[in-house]
């Protein structure tokens, strides 16, 4: 549902609401005018409809906090968009790619749409290699190739990609002077990458 808004123009969705409202109203009028066999069915139908109208928004409101991206995630990517260089690519998981594009307004290395790229398999393997390497030379080469300036690590990545915090890229992020932590929340950590031959004093 969330991705649907990226592929359908907001104006189309706006006018589509009028079509839905029209048919919903037509259906309601039909129910009210329909001649039922017993007088008890009509009030029962109306009560069922009103109950649905009442409890659906309540149920929806309770589920909002569980939707992805949550508020914490949005704030993290907004921070990234406000503080990072416009041309810098962001390295994260494939699942975060579209959020990097849409919220942070920055290019990513790989996302859900990259599957249509003829080089998708090659790039996906490169990403996996970077996840699990402690070789900073390999990381420097990869980051230079894709002009990567920032790394985003979220809780889902920590739980699914690595076994422990000293594995692969996680170890380098903590120990290498080429990575500077610029954002930290309970769910997301953002690092700025500093190329070996260049020192950067500001975010």
XYZ file of C-alpha atoms in Angstrom, residues 32-164:
133
model
C -32.269 2.788 2.582
C -34.888 2.627 -0.211
C -34.919 -1.134 -0.581
C -38.159 -2.799 0.536
C -37.281 -5.490 3.042
C -39.547 -8.440 3.865
C -39.525 -7.575 7.576
C -39.214 -4.194 9.257
C -36.409 -5.417 11.525
C -33.878 -6.027 8.744
C -33.557 -2.398 7.628
C -32.562 -0.999 11.072
C -30.208 -3.942 11.501
C -28.487 -3.218 8.170
C -28.118 0.468 9.055
C -26.686 -0.423 12.470
C -24.139 -2.757 10.857
C -23.062 -0.049 8.388
C -22.757 2.592 11.096
C -20.762 0.199 13.269
C -18.365 -0.388 10.389
C -17.979 3.344 9.803
C -17.275 3.860 13.493
C -14.884 1.005 14.235
C -12.876 1.068 11.001
C -11.264 4.482 11.675
C -10.636 3.474 15.303
C -8.922 0.255 14.241
C -6.957 2.099 11.547
C -5.771 4.709 14.060
C -4.505 1.997 16.399
C -2.486 0.410 13.589
C -0.842 3.623 12.370
C 1.996 3.328 14.871
C 2.885 -0.077 13.382
C 3.063 1.150 9.765
C 6.407 1.371 7.988
C 8.090 3.741 7.782
C 7.389 4.818 11.349
C 7.966 8.332 12.665
C 11.482 7.532 13.886
C 12.493 6.243 10.462
C 11.045 9.266 8.662
C 12.877 11.655 11.009
C 16.165 9.843 10.387
C 15.864 10.060 6.609
C 14.723 13.683 6.801
C 17.857 14.435 8.825
C 19.946 12.685 6.195
C 18.319 14.704 3.443
C 18.880 17.993 5.260
C 22.480 17.372 6.302
C 24.036 15.393 3.454
C 25.499 16.456 0.138
C 22.925 16.298 -2.647
C 25.170 14.263 -4.935
C 26.270 11.732 -2.309
C 24.956 8.190 -2.643
C 23.633 6.436 0.469
C 24.524 2.848 1.274
C 21.933 0.788 3.143
C 19.711 -2.233 2.563
C 17.767 -2.824 -0.628
C 14.537 -2.395 1.372
C 15.567 1.127 2.433
C 16.406 2.210 -1.100
C 13.081 3.796 -2.008
C 12.936 5.638 1.335
C 16.386 7.059 0.627
C 15.148 8.312 -2.739
C 11.800 9.645 -1.586
C 12.365 10.993 1.938
C 16.074 11.858 1.975
C 15.981 12.720 -1.746
C 19.354 11.062 -2.252
C 20.547 8.339 -4.653
C 20.963 4.804 -3.316
C 23.128 1.878 -4.330
C 20.312 -0.628 -4.699
C 16.557 -0.769 -4.146
C 13.470 -2.791 -5.034
C 13.378 -1.381 -8.564
C 17.008 -2.296 -9.286
C 15.867 -5.781 -10.234
C 15.107 -4.370 -13.715
C 18.741 -3.275 -14.065
C 20.794 -5.719 -16.196
C 23.613 -5.324 -13.655
C 21.368 -6.061 -10.669
C 22.915 -9.443 -9.837
C 26.420 -8.036 -10.005
C 25.536 -5.061 -7.819
C 23.648 -7.227 -5.336
C 26.707 -9.456 -4.918
C 28.908 -6.399 -4.384
C 26.580 -5.186 -1.652
C 26.648 -8.579 0.071
C 30.445 -8.587 -0.068
C 30.573 -5.175 1.611
C 28.199 -6.290 4.359
C 30.581 -9.037 5.447
C 34.040 -7.627 4.747
C 36.558 -6.164 7.175
C 38.796 -5.138 4.300
C 38.814 -1.333 4.285
C 40.590 -1.271 0.935
C 37.673 -3.136 -0.632
C 35.217 -0.780 1.060
C 37.099 2.285 -0.190
C 37.063 0.947 -3.741
C 33.338 0.154 -3.599
C 32.404 3.496 -2.019
C 34.452 5.389 -4.590
C 32.839 3.445 -7.446
C 29.326 4.459 -6.371
C 30.212 7.852 -4.878
C 28.931 6.763 -1.461
C 29.045 9.399 1.248
C 26.727 7.985 3.928
C 25.769 4.656 5.461
C 22.393 3.926 7.056
C 22.050 0.926 9.365
C 18.668 0.124 10.916
C 17.524 -2.478 13.425
C 16.106 -4.761 10.723
C 19.498 -4.884 9.023
C 21.260 -5.665 12.299
C 18.833 -8.473 13.055
C 18.822 -10.100 9.603
C 22.221 -9.471 7.980
C 24.750 -9.860 10.775
C 25.099 -12.291 13.668
C 27.010 -9.937 15.987
